[in-house]
Amino acid sequence: MKLWQKIFLTTLSLVIVVVNASSLILLKNNHDLAIVHERQTALTRHSYLVSEIQNSIVYKQLVERTENLNGDQINEVLNSVFERQNDDMASSAALYFGRQATFSTNTLSGRAEAILLALPDYSSTIVTDGNKNILLVVSSLVLNQRPYQLITSYDITSTYTLFDADFNQIRIISIVSALIIAGILLLLVRTLLHPLQNLSSTTRQIASGNLKKRVRVQGNDEVAEVAQNLNLMADSIEQSVTALKRLAESRQVFIGNLTHEMKTPLTSILGLADLLRVRREVSDNERQEFANIIVNETKRLQGLSGKLMELLSVGSIAPTLECIDLQELSDELDVSLQPVLATQHATLVFEVPEDPSEHTILADQELLQSLIYNLVDNAIKASGKDSTIIFRVQAITLQAEKKIRISIIDNGIGIPADQIQQLTEPFYMLDKARTRKHGGAGLGLALCYEIAKSHGSNLLIQSELGEGTCASVDFEPYCNPSEPAEPTKKKDKATATASATESSKDTSDVTGRKQKKAV
């Protein structure tokens, strides 16, 4: 059974019961009041009749000049009294001496007679005689110094007939009223529950895959609140499904790109190795050339696998934050990046504030170094030979909070505005030929983005074609710069050079994911 049917039947039944019960109670009360009125009227008439009989007997005794009247004389007085009343006072009457009726205008049943004679004075009762309802009143009186009991009867059938007529009328009215109420109630229930039908229909459409469907919200009642919550749920489901689709697509693209990037060096290695295996005579120059190609392609695979492992581990392991002095870090970078800078005859310029509170941050040292190596490497590749790269550190205020911003600035080829947002996707390359020429696979900027995100920050890109690029990341300042910061551990030159060389295996034109609002 549907909800509207339950509400309709329950409400209709309750209304019918309440209306009928109220009507019956009112009718019963009116009937009881009418019976009480009939009893009071009958008692008044009976009392008046008793007084009339007694006065008539006394008058008869005075006329007859006797103290005792015989039975015939008493009956004569009673007949005279009832004739004078002309049946207005009582329908019938009976006079009893002991248990014997001495005068009667109507014969009572033995059961009614026994009941009445046992009742006290001026008592009344109602008996049924066929289709009639008779009200009987009994009282005692003294005639000729002898005790008698007078019983009078009154026909109150009209009162019961009126009750039956009213009851039948109420039944008819109840049936008609029930039909009218049922129609009105059905219309109201269907109207009030119509929004629920819309909710049900919308829910079925959403469940069938139409995630764009929404419920029209009307009013401020509970149904409207449910509709709003359903719309919020649909929005959340749509966003989740969209995100899952994008994730599936990105993983598919990631796997395809990874397969493609691994296929090229593996094909070269396999081809050259097979060539060395098949050919009986190989000159020293050819063997050296083939070996160099195999070594380079193997290094490329090694760099690719290392970047992939680092990219996967950044998002799964929480960074170990420590106090890092960017002034000391810049001295280390100056040494470790010299081999990379020398290949392109590039110059790295450091702009670090002298105030320790403006160049001391909380960060993971290993991740921070990887971030800077990749950004500088991309800046060098985008700028070409004899270029100048700026490593800038500055204190800024972002949303009423102090931040330390690290920026890598180049004057290279720049990035088209419509491609900035895609640069942090794994394997995305702005210029695939130039990227592969420098030995990259499009993973460096994806790694930079993940490192920035692990520090609660973002990668901000500001770039114009032909004007260069500025890649920035904001970090939390050291909480108590007045205390001397623990110096960061410096790598030896060989280790730093190896890290910078490994970082240079990846390429991309510029960094970043475009923020909604430039800072």
XYZ file of C-alpha atoms in Angstrom:
519
model
C 0.000 0.000 0.000
C 1.371 3.392 -0.972
C 1.928 6.236 1.456
C -0.872 8.416 0.084
C -3.292 5.495 0.420
C -2.251 4.903 4.026
C -2.626 8.586 4.887
C -5.958 8.801 3.047
C -7.520 5.722 4.646
C -6.170 6.459 8.114
C -7.327 10.075 8.079
C -10.712 9.211 6.561
C -11.332 6.489 9.147
C -10.325 8.815 11.960
C -12.585 11.611 10.667
C -15.556 9.244 10.231
C -15.092 7.767 13.704
C -14.756 11.176 15.349
C -17.717 12.688 13.490
C -20.009 9.707 14.060
C -18.979 9.323 17.686
C -19.563 13.019 18.306
C -22.945 12.890 16.592
C -24.032 9.792 18.496
C -22.887 11.206 21.818
C -24.759 14.441 21.121
C -27.867 12.544 20.030
C -27.712 10.280 23.105
C -27.345 13.263 25.416
C -30.334 14.981 23.804
C -32.372 11.779 24.116
C -31.419 11.381 27.782
C -32.386 15.000 28.434
C -35.722 14.379 26.726
C -36.345 11.293 28.906
C -35.432 13.281 32.041
C -37.880 15.969 30.954
C -40.586 13.337 30.376
C -39.966 11.863 33.836
C -40.175 15.272 35.484
C -43.376 16.089 33.604
C -44.860 12.704 34.495
C -43.987 13.121 38.181
C -45.564 16.594 38.189
C -48.740 15.301 36.550
C -48.819 12.307 38.884
C -48.494 14.545 41.936
C -51.265 16.780 40.638
C -53.460 13.702 40.017
C -52.852 12.402 43.540
C -53.847 15.753 44.979
C -56.957 15.882 42.775
C -58.024 12.386 43.843
C -57.534 13.151 47.507
C -59.473 16.402 47.284
C -62.274 14.736 45.335
C -62.517 11.947 47.951
C -62.709 14.510 50.768
C -65.363 16.425 48.833
C -67.327 13.217 48.263
C -67.139 12.401 51.974
C -68.517 15.809 52.836
C -71.327 15.462 50.350
C -72.205 11.984 51.510
C -71.626 12.989 55.114
C -69.658 9.900 55.814
C -66.085 9.181 56.750
C -65.772 5.976 54.775
C -66.674 5.527 51.144
C -67.234 2.134 49.676
C -65.425 0.789 46.643
C -68.080 1.855 44.162
C -68.048 5.357 45.484
C -64.235 5.543 45.235
C -64.351 4.263 41.656
C -67.015 6.810 40.864
C -64.763 9.573 42.217
C -61.796 8.241 40.212
C -63.829 8.069 37.001
C -65.001 11.585 37.602
C -61.473 12.815 38.149
C -60.160 11.168 34.957
C -63.097 12.473 32.954
C -62.400 15.995 34.110
C -58.759 15.637 33.168
C -59.862 14.481 29.701
C -56.753 12.288 29.389
C -54.400 15.299 29.487
C -52.661 14.214 32.662
C -52.112 10.497 32.025
C -52.732 7.884 29.416
C -54.017 5.462 32.051
C -54.064 4.889 35.789
C -54.577 2.059 38.264
C -55.298 2.057 42.012
C -54.058 -0.812 44.138
C -54.921 -1.891 47.616
C -52.165 -4.205 48.676
C -51.474 -6.283 45.569
C -55.037 -6.107 44.324
C -56.139 -3.587 41.696
C -59.290 -1.802 42.832
C -59.473 0.574 39.853
C -57.768 0.516 36.470
C -58.137 2.234 33.107
C -55.527 -0.046 31.543
C -54.282 -3.464 32.478
C -50.569 -3.773 33.314
C -48.524 -6.895 32.816
C -47.804 -8.911 35.907
C -44.034 -8.214 35.608
C -44.575 -4.440 35.342
C -47.070 -4.544 38.174
C -44.657 -6.389 40.457
C -41.815 -3.986 39.614
C -43.884 -0.861 40.239
C -45.452 -2.007 43.485
C -42.002 -2.727 44.875
C -40.662 0.734 44.099
C -40.695 3.595 46.653
C -43.011 6.587 46.360
C -42.781 8.740 43.290
C -40.553 6.349 41.432
C -40.704 5.902 37.692
C -39.677 3.335 35.140
C -40.001 2.770 31.426
C -41.434 -0.439 29.967
C -42.043 -1.579 26.411
C -45.563 -2.618 25.422
C -45.455 -3.865 21.873
C -44.325 -0.927 19.757
C -44.980 1.538 22.542
C -42.711 2.918 25.215
C -44.617 3.553 28.457
C -43.384 5.672 31.375
C -44.901 4.431 34.655
C -45.023 6.397 37.924
C -46.049 4.970 41.294
C -46.871 6.622 44.613
C -48.837 5.767 47.782
C -51.862 7.627 49.064
C -54.434 7.207 51.899
C -58.135 7.005 51.056
C -60.763 6.326 53.725
C -57.913 5.870 56.156
C -56.664 2.955 54.058
C -53.282 2.814 52.201
C -53.428 2.606 48.411
C -50.886 2.808 45.591
C -51.585 4.799 42.484
C -49.836 3.915 39.205
C -50.037 6.247 36.210
C -48.698 5.560 32.714
C -47.591 7.978 30.033
C -46.950 7.168 26.403
C -43.467 8.472 25.465
C -43.192 6.516 22.220
C -42.826 9.775 20.301
C -39.566 10.515 22.149
C -38.076 7.162 21.122
C -39.463 7.523 17.621
C -37.772 10.908 17.329
C -34.518 9.351 18.568
C -34.735 6.595 15.956
C -35.520 9.124 13.234
C -32.576 11.301 14.287
C -30.302 8.246 14.411
C -31.271 7.191 10.880
C -30.819 10.751 9.681
C -27.371 10.887 11.262
C -26.416 7.640 9.510
C -27.438 9.072 6.153
C -25.670 12.346 6.879
C -22.572 10.410 7.993
C -22.473 8.424 4.752
C -22.890 11.551 2.623
C -20.378 13.455 4.742
C -17.924 10.566 4.511
C -18.137 10.626 0.713
C -17.650 14.393 0.594
C -14.783 14.271 3.103
C -13.220 11.377 1.187
C -13.215 13.404 -2.022
C -11.782 16.508 -0.373
C -9.259 14.469 1.589
C -8.169 12.557 -1.498
C -7.584 15.804 -3.362
C -5.640 17.307 -0.442
C -3.508 14.211 0.111
C -2.612 13.861 -3.558
C -1.826 17.583 -3.748
C 0.288 17.637 -0.590
C 2.141 14.433 -1.490
C 2.702 15.379 -5.111
C 6.233 16.686 -4.290
C 7.038 13.218 -2.935
C 6.091 11.736 -6.294
C 8.490 14.193 -7.922
C 11.170 13.138 -5.451
C 10.552 9.487 -6.246
C 10.619 10.118 -10.001
C 13.803 12.175 -9.760
C 15.458 9.528 -7.569
C 14.650 6.824 -10.133
C 16.112 8.942 -12.937
C 19.274 9.639 -10.939
C 19.581 5.945 -10.104
C 19.187 5.085 -13.788
C 22.184 7.274 -14.641
C 20.729 10.733 -15.311
C 23.021 12.574 -12.892
C 21.995 15.976 -14.269
C 18.430 15.606 -13.016
C 17.460 17.761 -10.023
C 14.327 18.265 -7.941
C 12.503 21.569 -8.138
C 12.434 22.957 -4.585
C 9.252 24.768 -3.558
C 8.343 26.136 -0.125
C 10.134 25.737 3.193
C 8.503 22.611 4.596
C 10.044 19.213 5.337
C 9.501 18.023 1.764
C 11.431 21.029 0.457
C 14.231 20.228 2.900
C 14.333 16.633 1.661
C 14.420 17.922 -1.930
C 17.355 20.201 -1.118
C 19.221 17.330 0.538
C 18.496 15.109 -2.460
C 19.896 17.756 -4.795
C 23.005 18.034 -2.625
C 23.386 14.271 -2.691
C 22.965 14.254 -6.479
C 25.600 16.983 -6.801
C 27.985 14.984 -4.637
C 27.330 11.801 -6.617
C 27.820 13.622 -9.910
C 31.079 15.132 -8.709
C 32.286 11.773 -7.418
C 31.368 9.991 -10.655
C 33.000 12.740 -12.702
C 36.111 12.521 -10.547
C 36.189 8.745 -10.913
C 35.823 9.029 -14.674
C 38.608 11.573 -14.823
C 40.745 9.379 -12.605
C 40.093 6.354 -14.807
C 40.863 8.374 -17.914
C 44.007 9.865 -16.382
C 45.197 6.414 -15.309
C 44.537 5.077 -18.767
C 46.475 7.969 -20.290
C 49.186 7.514 -17.664
C 49.574 3.831 -18.479
C 49.532 4.565 -22.209
C 52.165 7.272 -21.867
C 54.283 5.122 -19.586
C 54.117 2.263 -22.055
C 55.047 4.600 -24.880
C 57.930 6.179 -22.961
C 59.335 2.773 -22.039
C 58.812 1.303 -25.468
C 61.180 3.714 -27.266
C 64.342 3.086 -25.183
C 63.593 -0.619 -24.889
C 63.247 -0.864 -28.660
C 66.575 0.896 -29.119
C 68.300 -1.284 -26.520
C 66.824 -4.488 -27.915
C 67.610 -3.545 -31.518
C 71.213 -2.603 -30.840
C 71.810 -5.582 -28.577
C 70.352 -7.902 -31.192
C 72.501 -6.224 -33.825
C 75.605 -6.832 -31.728
C 74.536 -10.446 -31.234
C 73.853 -11.148 -34.913
C 76.694 -9.325 -36.605
C 79.960 -11.237 -36.521
C 82.175 -8.293 -37.188
C 81.585 -4.953 -35.446
C 84.098 -2.136 -35.618
C 85.323 -0.425 -32.485
C 83.587 2.798 -33.501
C 80.270 1.005 -34.071
C 80.563 -0.930 -30.823
C 81.289 2.260 -28.917
C 78.428 4.056 -30.635
C 76.010 1.202 -29.905
C 77.211 1.000 -26.301
C 76.746 4.722 -25.807
C 73.198 4.523 -27.117
C 72.406 1.539 -24.903
C 73.883 3.289 -21.847
C 71.960 6.503 -22.547
C 68.670 4.675 -23.086
C 69.264 2.630 -19.937
C 69.903 5.804 -17.969
C 66.725 7.215 -19.411
C 64.794 4.177 -18.172
C 66.512 4.442 -14.819
C 65.570 8.114 -14.509
C 62.024 7.354 -15.595
C 61.603 4.601 -13.001
C 63.146 6.814 -10.310
C 60.770 9.672 -11.075
C 57.807 7.322 -11.057
C 58.777 5.882 -7.677
C 59.274 9.365 -6.240
C 55.972 10.575 -7.698
C 54.093 7.636 -6.147
C 55.792 7.952 -2.762
C 55.202 11.704 -2.318
C 51.429 11.369 -2.014
C 51.528 8.341 0.314
C 54.127 9.429 2.882
C 53.698 12.488 5.093
C 56.614 14.946 4.787
C 59.015 15.317 7.701
C 58.940 19.039 8.453
C 62.039 20.690 9.815
C 63.544 24.150 10.029
C 65.345 24.985 6.782
C 67.447 28.066 6.238
C 67.047 29.025 2.585
C 70.222 31.098 2.720
C 72.236 27.991 3.519
C 70.209 25.975 1.019
C 71.034 28.503 -1.718
C 74.762 27.999 -1.069
C 74.284 24.265 -1.467
C 72.237 24.706 -4.643
C 74.914 26.946 -6.115
C 77.361 24.054 -5.859
C 75.090 21.141 -6.787
C 73.511 22.820 -9.830
C 76.765 23.976 -11.427
C 77.092 20.876 -13.683
C 73.549 21.350 -14.991
C 74.053 25.080 -15.482
C 77.387 24.514 -17.248
C 75.814 22.388 -19.970
C 73.699 25.335 -21.097
C 76.116 28.090 -20.045
C 73.318 29.368 -17.779
C 73.655 31.548 -14.685
C 71.692 31.052 -11.440
C 71.125 34.260 -9.455
C 70.019 34.036 -5.806
C 67.811 36.739 -4.269
C 67.448 35.849 -0.583
C 66.491 38.414 2.133
C 68.997 39.052 4.891
C 66.357 38.892 7.649
C 66.302 35.263 8.961
C 62.552 35.518 9.584
C 62.079 35.941 5.830
C 64.168 33.001 4.648
C 63.574 30.320 7.309
C 60.772 27.841 6.550
C 59.256 24.554 7.688
C 59.589 21.899 5.000
C 60.866 18.440 4.146
C 64.444 18.984 3.057
C 64.668 16.096 0.581
C 61.357 17.002 -1.068
C 62.245 20.704 -1.138
C 65.540 19.979 -2.890
C 63.790 17.747 -5.416
C 61.242 20.522 -6.049
C 63.915 23.183 -6.649
C 66.097 20.888 -8.817
C 63.175 20.100 -11.103
C 62.030 23.723 -11.374
C 65.539 24.986 -12.118
C 66.123 22.172 -14.607
C 62.888 23.042 -16.453
C 63.814 26.742 -16.406
C 67.216 25.959 -17.959
C 65.672 23.814 -20.695
C 63.051 26.471 -21.458
C 65.604 29.298 -21.584
C 68.347 27.827 -23.722
C 72.025 28.757 -23.649
C 73.524 31.819 -21.979
C 70.348 32.429 -19.957
C 69.851 33.762 -16.441
C 67.713 31.897 -13.887
C 66.587 33.722 -10.738
C 66.053 31.897 -7.430
C 63.988 34.389 -5.412
C 62.853 34.150 -1.791
C 60.415 36.711 -0.394
C 58.045 37.100 2.540
C 54.406 37.707 1.568
C 51.051 38.009 3.291
C 48.447 35.627 1.916
C 44.910 35.775 3.337
C 46.181 37.550 6.487
C 48.839 34.855 6.988
C 52.560 35.246 6.536
C 54.165 32.947 3.947
C 57.639 32.484 2.508
C 57.473 32.271 -1.299
C 60.160 30.521 -3.352
C 60.104 31.514 -7.031
C 62.121 30.226 -9.984
C 62.113 32.824 -12.785
C 63.399 32.439 -16.323
C 63.286 34.511 -19.501
C 62.606 31.600 -21.799
C 59.983 30.806 -24.429
C 57.001 31.022 -22.072
C 53.810 28.940 -22.001
C 50.469 29.361 -23.795
C 47.770 30.327 -21.281
C 45.460 27.480 -22.341
C 48.113 24.831 -21.568
C 49.326 25.944 -18.142
C 46.769 23.861 -16.274
C 47.772 20.636 -18.035
C 51.496 20.871 -17.310
C 51.305 19.046 -13.971
C 49.680 15.971 -15.529
C 52.129 13.050 -15.715
C 53.793 12.628 -19.144
C 52.320 15.868 -20.484
C 54.846 17.670 -22.703
C 54.455 21.089 -24.229
C 57.069 20.335 -26.883
C 57.562 16.580 -27.032
C 60.488 16.709 -29.471
C 62.429 19.228 -27.358
C 61.539 17.405 -24.134
C 62.767 14.036 -25.371
C 65.854 15.717 -26.810
C 66.787 16.751 -23.264
C 66.048 13.269 -21.936
C 62.789 14.062 -20.110
C 59.497 12.192 -19.899
C 57.093 14.842 -18.605
C 57.162 13.771 -14.945
C 59.114 16.613 -13.296
C 56.290 19.091 -12.980
C 53.838 16.431 -11.821
C 56.303 15.647 -9.055
C 56.664 19.366 -8.186
C 52.904 19.689 -7.915
C 52.654 16.695 -5.567
C 55.509 18.022 -3.393
C 53.792 21.418 -3.101
C 50.483 19.764 -2.257
C 52.112 17.599 0.431
C 53.218 20.847 2.120
C 49.685 22.274 2.019
C 50.571 24.623 -0.811
C 50.136 24.902 -4.553
C 52.207 25.494 -7.647
C 51.551 28.973 -9.050
C 52.357 29.714 -12.707
C 52.717 33.151 -14.238
C 53.861 33.031 -17.853
C 53.590 34.767 -21.226
C 54.805 33.551 -24.586
C 58.238 34.951 -25.320
C 58.433 36.679 -21.917
C 59.485 33.809 -19.675
C 57.915 31.997 -16.741
C 57.723 32.393 -12.961
C 56.997 29.230 -10.921
C 56.256 29.821 -7.232
C 55.493 27.748 -4.129
C 54.497 29.158 -0.719
C 55.752 27.629 2.543
C 55.022 28.148 6.219
C 57.626 30.338 7.952
C 59.598 28.985 10.878
C 57.377 29.402 13.957
C 60.004 31.115 16.137
C 62.533 32.872 13.959
C 64.096 34.635 16.969
C 65.698 31.331 17.953
C 68.634 30.242 15.874
C 67.517 27.770 13.278
C 69.253 24.437 13.104
C 71.416 24.509 10.000
C 70.395 22.177 7.247
C 72.771 19.379 6.546
C 74.825 20.049 3.482
C 75.426 17.369 0.938
C 78.880 16.857 -0.367
C 79.527 18.128 -3.828
C 79.505 14.690 -5.426
C 76.155 13.739 -3.927
C 74.591 17.095 -4.829
C 75.908 16.878 -8.355
C 74.498 13.360 -8.733
C 71.089 14.519 -7.489
C 71.058 17.437 -9.874
C 72.116 15.257 -12.765
C 69.371 12.695 -12.032
C 66.821 15.494 -11.728
C 67.774 16.833 -15.135
C 66.561 13.636 -16.816
C 62.982 14.935 -16.810
C 61.866 17.874 -18.895
C 58.962 20.208 -19.337
C 58.757 23.756 -20.505
C 57.458 25.326 -17.332
C 55.943 24.442 -14.008
C 52.715 24.631 -12.434
C 49.086 24.378 -12.082
C 47.247 27.627 -12.648
C 45.637 28.973 -9.533
C 42.201 30.563 -9.612
C 43.585 33.811 -8.299
C 47.109 35.090 -8.720
C 48.760 36.183 -5.520
